[in-house]
Tab-separated table of C-alpha atoms in Angstrom:
chain	number	residue	atom	x	y	z
A	2	MET	CA	110.491	97.758	67.451
A	3	SER	CA	113.788	99.638	67.445
A	4	LYS	CA	115.507	100.916	70.566
A	5	THR	CA	114.886	104.528	69.537
A	6	VAL	CA	111.164	103.964	69.096
A	7	ARG	CA	110.959	102.186	72.449
A	8	HIS	CA	112.480	105.172	74.214
A	9	LYS	CA	110.092	107.556	72.537
A	10	THR	CA	106.920	105.610	73.279
A	11	ALA	CA	108.017	104.780	76.802
A	12	GLU	CA	108.279	108.464	77.669
A	13	THR	CA	105.095	109.569	75.897
A	14	PRO	CA	102.147	110.210	78.240
A	15	PRO	CA	99.136	107.991	77.523
A	16	SER	CA	96.191	109.452	75.679
A	17	ARG	CA	93.681	108.339	78.311
A	18	ARG	CA	93.277	108.925	82.025
A	19	MET	CA	93.014	105.850	84.224
A	20	PRO	CA	89.331	105.436	85.176
A	21	ASN	CA	88.487	106.119	88.813
A	22	ARG	CA	87.225	102.555	89.219
A	23	ALA	CA	90.707	101.239	88.389
A	24	VAL	CA	92.682	103.292	90.927
A	25	THR	CA	91.958	101.222	94.023
A	26	PRO	CA	92.619	97.875	92.258
A	27	PHE	CA	95.861	99.418	90.914
A	28	PHE	CA	97.148	100.011	94.436
A	29	GLU	CA	95.710	96.775	95.803
A	30	LYS	CA	97.769	94.866	93.251
A	31	LEU	CA	100.943	96.873	93.891
A	32	ALA	CA	100.525	96.290	97.625
A	33	ALA	CA	100.085	92.567	97.025
A	34	THR	CA	103.310	92.296	95.024
A	35	ILE	CA	105.616	94.789	96.800
A	36	ASP	CA	106.284	93.344	100.236
A	37	ALA	CA	108.408	96.178	101.590
A	38	PRO	CA	107.297	99.650	100.442
A	39	VAL	CA	110.301	101.418	101.967
A	40	THR	CA	113.205	103.496	100.736
A	41	GLU	CA	116.276	101.676	99.461
A	42	LEU	CA	118.561	104.307	100.969
A	43	ASN	CA	120.493	103.080	104.013
A	44	TYR	CA	119.921	105.122	107.176
A	45	HIS	CA	119.452	104.745	110.925
A	46	SER	CA	118.289	108.213	111.972
A	47	ASN	CA	116.313	111.120	110.599
A	48	PHE	CA	119.558	113.012	110.069
A	49	GLU	CA	121.132	110.158	108.106
A	50	LEU	CA	117.990	109.971	105.964
A	51	LEU	CA	118.036	113.715	105.270
A	52	ILE	CA	121.669	113.684	104.162
A	53	ALA	CA	121.162	110.562	102.038
A	54	VAL	CA	118.193	112.126	100.250
A	55	ILE	CA	120.155	115.339	99.591
A	56	LEU	CA	122.952	113.231	98.109
A	57	SER	CA	120.526	111.182	96.005
A	58	ALA	CA	119.520	114.055	93.710
A	59	GLN	CA	120.426	112.996	90.148
A	60	ALA	CA	122.180	109.933	91.568
A	61	THR	CA	121.255	106.319	92.206
A	62	ASP	CA	120.426	104.942	95.623
A	63	VAL	CA	123.191	102.390	95.092
A	64	SER	CA	125.851	105.085	94.657
A	65	VAL	CA	124.575	106.980	97.698
A	66	ASN	CA	124.620	103.841	99.843
A	67	ILE	CA	128.203	103.113	98.820
A	68	ALA	CA	129.195	106.578	100.024
A	69	THR	CA	127.140	106.712	103.218
A	70	ASP	CA	128.117	103.189	104.273
A	71	GLN	CA	131.639	104.614	104.542
A	72	LEU	CA	130.663	108.049	105.832
A	73	TYR	CA	128.148	107.313	108.577
A	74	PRO	CA	130.383	105.092	110.740
A	75	ILE	CA	132.757	108.081	110.888
A	76	ALA	CA	130.302	110.999	110.871
A	77	ASN	CA	126.533	110.682	111.255
A	78	THR	CA	125.633	113.854	113.140
A	79	PRO	CA	125.686	117.515	112.073
A	80	GLU	CA	128.589	118.179	114.422
A	81	ALA	CA	130.659	115.261	113.144
A	82	ILE	CA	130.170	116.155	109.484
A	83	LEU	CA	131.058	119.783	110.194
A	84	ALA	CA	134.240	118.522	111.830
A	85	LEU	CA	135.138	116.725	108.602
A	86	GLY	CA	134.868	119.973	106.679
A	87	GLU	CA	133.883	120.317	103.063
A	88	ASP	CA	137.052	118.741	101.675
A	89	GLY	CA	136.901	115.881	104.139
A	90	LEU	CA	133.275	115.201	103.227
A	91	LYS	CA	134.132	115.160	99.521
A	92	ASN	CA	136.484	112.250	100.093
A	93	TYR	CA	133.503	110.135	101.145
A	94	ILE	CA	130.989	111.230	98.495
A	95	LYS	CA	133.147	111.722	95.390
A	96	ASN	CA	131.582	108.672	93.724
A	97	ILE	CA	128.257	110.570	93.599
A	98	GLY	CA	127.318	112.946	90.787
A	99	LEU	CA	127.567	116.682	91.575
A	100	TYR	CA	129.495	115.867	94.748
A	101	ASN	CA	131.163	119.300	94.937
A	102	THR	CA	127.848	121.139	95.114
A	103	LYS	CA	126.355	118.505	97.387
A	104	ALA	CA	129.261	118.769	99.822
A	105	LYS	CA	128.699	122.531	100.096
A	106	ASN	CA	124.973	122.009	100.672
A	107	VAL	CA	125.458	119.298	103.279
A	108	ILE	CA	127.951	121.425	105.242
A	109	LYS	CA	125.595	124.412	105.171
A	110	THR	CA	122.636	122.210	106.151
A	111	CYS	CA	124.571	120.807	109.107
A	112	ARG	CA	125.462	124.306	110.260
A	113	ASP	CA	121.846	125.467	109.956
A	114	LEU	CA	120.559	122.402	111.802
A	115	ILE	CA	122.825	123.243	114.717
A	116	ASP	CA	122.274	127.007	114.690
A	117	LYS	CA	118.542	127.068	113.967
A	118	PHE	CA	117.073	123.713	114.991
A	119	ASP	CA	119.211	122.436	117.882
A	120	GLY	CA	120.632	119.736	115.633
A	121	ILE	CA	117.208	118.172	115.063
A	122	VAL	CA	115.725	117.513	111.618
A	123	PRO	CA	112.553	119.633	111.268
A	124	ASP	CA	109.227	117.866	110.839
A	125	ASN	CA	107.591	120.541	108.685
A	126	ARG	CA	107.954	121.613	105.073
A	127	LYS	CA	108.820	125.282	105.666
A	128	ASP	CA	111.810	124.560	107.875
A	129	LEU	CA	113.023	121.621	105.782
A	130	GLU	CA	112.947	123.666	102.587
A	131	SER	CA	114.979	126.397	104.297
A	132	LEU	CA	117.936	123.991	104.381
A	133	ALA	CA	120.552	123.997	101.608
A	134	GLY	CA	119.933	121.342	98.969
A	135	VAL	CA	116.413	120.636	100.188
A	136	GLY	CA	113.642	121.316	97.691
A	137	ARG	CA	110.057	120.162	97.641
A	138	LYS	CA	110.864	116.597	96.557
A	139	THR	CA	113.505	116.067	99.256
A	140	ALA	CA	111.214	117.573	101.881
A	141	ASN	CA	108.400	115.267	100.800
A	142	VAL	CA	110.635	112.202	101.118
A	143	VAL	CA	111.751	113.166	104.620
A	144	LEU	CA	108.253	114.090	105.778
A	145	ASN	CA	106.880	110.794	104.473
A	146	THR	CA	109.680	108.411	105.420
A	147	ALA	CA	110.885	109.939	108.690
A	148	PHE	CA	107.679	111.430	110.049
A	149	GLY	CA	104.932	109.305	108.481
A	150	GLN	CA	103.213	112.193	106.741
A	151	PRO	CA	101.102	111.413	103.626
A	152	THR	CA	103.244	113.339	101.145
A	153	MET	CA	104.092	112.444	97.560
A	154	ALA	CA	107.653	112.958	96.336
A	155	VAL	CA	107.689	112.777	92.537
A	156	ASP	CA	111.015	111.659	91.083
A	157	THR	CA	111.719	110.529	87.506
A	158	HIS	CA	110.298	107.055	88.169
A	159	ILE	CA	107.039	108.302	89.656
A	160	PHE	CA	106.681	110.996	86.993
A	161	ARG	CA	106.999	108.286	84.340
A	162	VAL	CA	104.632	105.841	86.058
A	163	GLY	CA	102.013	108.516	86.655
A	164	ASN	CA	102.026	109.623	83.041
A	165	ARG	CA	102.435	106.234	81.417
A	166	THR	CA	99.729	104.439	83.371
A	167	GLY	CA	97.284	107.346	83.226
A	168	LEU	CA	97.128	107.481	87.012
A	169	ALA	CA	98.295	111.108	87.020
A	170	THR	CA	99.250	112.808	83.769
A	171	GLY	CA	100.984	116.155	83.541
A	172	LYS	CA	103.880	118.018	81.958
A	173	THR	CA	105.417	119.099	85.267
A	174	VAL	CA	106.382	117.316	88.461
A	175	ARG	CA	104.092	119.522	90.532
A	176	ILE	CA	101.064	118.792	88.339
A	177	VAL	CA	101.697	115.054	88.646
A	178	GLU	CA	102.216	115.373	92.406
A	179	ASP	CA	98.944	117.249	92.902
A	180	LYS	CA	97.001	114.764	90.782
A	181	LEU	CA	98.473	111.804	92.645
A	182	VAL	CA	97.571	113.283	96.021
A	183	GLU	CA	94.052	113.871	94.721
A	184	ARG	CA	93.570	110.380	93.294
A	185	ILE	CA	95.394	107.986	95.619
A	186	PRO	CA	93.036	106.260	98.080
A	187	GLU	CA	93.632	107.312	101.687
A	188	ALA	CA	94.396	103.745	102.728
A	189	TYR	CA	97.414	103.673	100.389
A	190	MET	CA	98.600	107.274	100.619
A	191	LEU	CA	101.284	106.744	103.232
A	192	ASP	CA	103.070	104.034	101.220
A	193	ALA	CA	102.116	105.226	97.722
A	194	HIS	CA	105.427	106.989	97.113
A	195	HIS	CA	107.356	103.784	97.662
A	196	TYR	CA	104.903	101.585	95.769
A	197	LEU	CA	105.217	103.823	92.715
A	198	ILE	CA	108.965	104.359	92.840
A	199	LEU	CA	109.700	100.650	93.256
A	200	HIS	CA	107.254	99.775	90.485
A	201	GLY	CA	108.967	102.288	88.209
A	202	ARG	CA	112.452	101.165	89.166
A	203	TYR	CA	111.958	97.441	88.643
A	204	THR	CA	108.911	96.891	86.414
A	205	CYS	CA	107.718	100.041	84.645
A	206	GLN	CA	111.211	100.908	83.464
A	207	ALA	CA	111.928	103.757	81.061
A	208	ARG	CA	113.203	102.105	77.884
A	209	THR	CA	111.853	98.587	78.223
A	210	PRO	CA	108.923	98.350	80.627
A	211	LYS	CA	108.215	94.788	81.725
A	212	CYS	CA	104.574	94.869	80.707
A	213	GLY	CA	104.381	91.096	80.407
A	214	ALA	CA	105.186	90.754	84.113
A	215	CYS	CA	103.301	93.819	85.316
A	216	PRO	CA	100.812	93.246	88.157
A	217	VAL	CA	98.759	96.296	87.098
A	218	TYR	CA	98.679	95.548	83.379
A	219	MET	CA	94.880	95.523	83.250
A	220	GLU	CA	94.537	98.905	84.977
A	221	CYS	CA	97.362	100.595	83.062
A	222	MET	CA	96.418	102.900	80.171
A	223	PHE	CA	99.827	102.860	78.430
A	224	LYS	CA	98.906	102.801	74.745
A	225	ASP	CA	101.872	100.596	73.728
A	226	LYS	CA	101.721	98.096	76.571
A	227	ALA	CA	100.732	95.219	74.285
A	228	ASP	CA	103.934	95.697	72.269
A	229	PHE	CA	106.119	95.480	75.370
A	230	ALA	CA	104.138	92.579	76.811
A	231	THR	CA	105.283	90.411	73.916
A	232	GLN	CA	108.990	91.282	74.146
């Protein structure tokens, strides 16, 4: 199978929906193989998490961690980052894609946190999404990771896993999010975001999914999984 064909089939949604009876075993097996269903972003406070997630849009966690590992020892509060200023902040995050726009958003977010929320990261969607650079996905990550709310943040990995496995198929992120929230068993909802993102990052990869080593191979409805299992 050529590289071009692999990319095409890997991104094509499966023709069948995962049966309801397979959903719980799917998450049981992910839970049994993923010991730490947590974010791979480095942070030590809700504010550090918020800024890291804003910076992670269209960037890797690795690149964000490289930047924040240098930034946070110097500035890890809204006041301290405002003191750096936009140009000063850019010096720390210039290894991250779209760093100019992200620097503007982070500065504005820090100002709004101070002026509107007493420097405290909000614990509700409405207030989080009022901050610069914070959309639904970022808000979902913060609500889930910082505040333990059962939200589902759909990134490229989760969008791919949902469609490919048949767990939640849809042409838009919001459709996939709504279907995941509807189908994921309550016992796994809190950690489901991290189970799915880590599975997509390390096993159910875009171009060459590791079907031969996949713990949920039997539950997965990916129509070309047998081809990748023999690679």
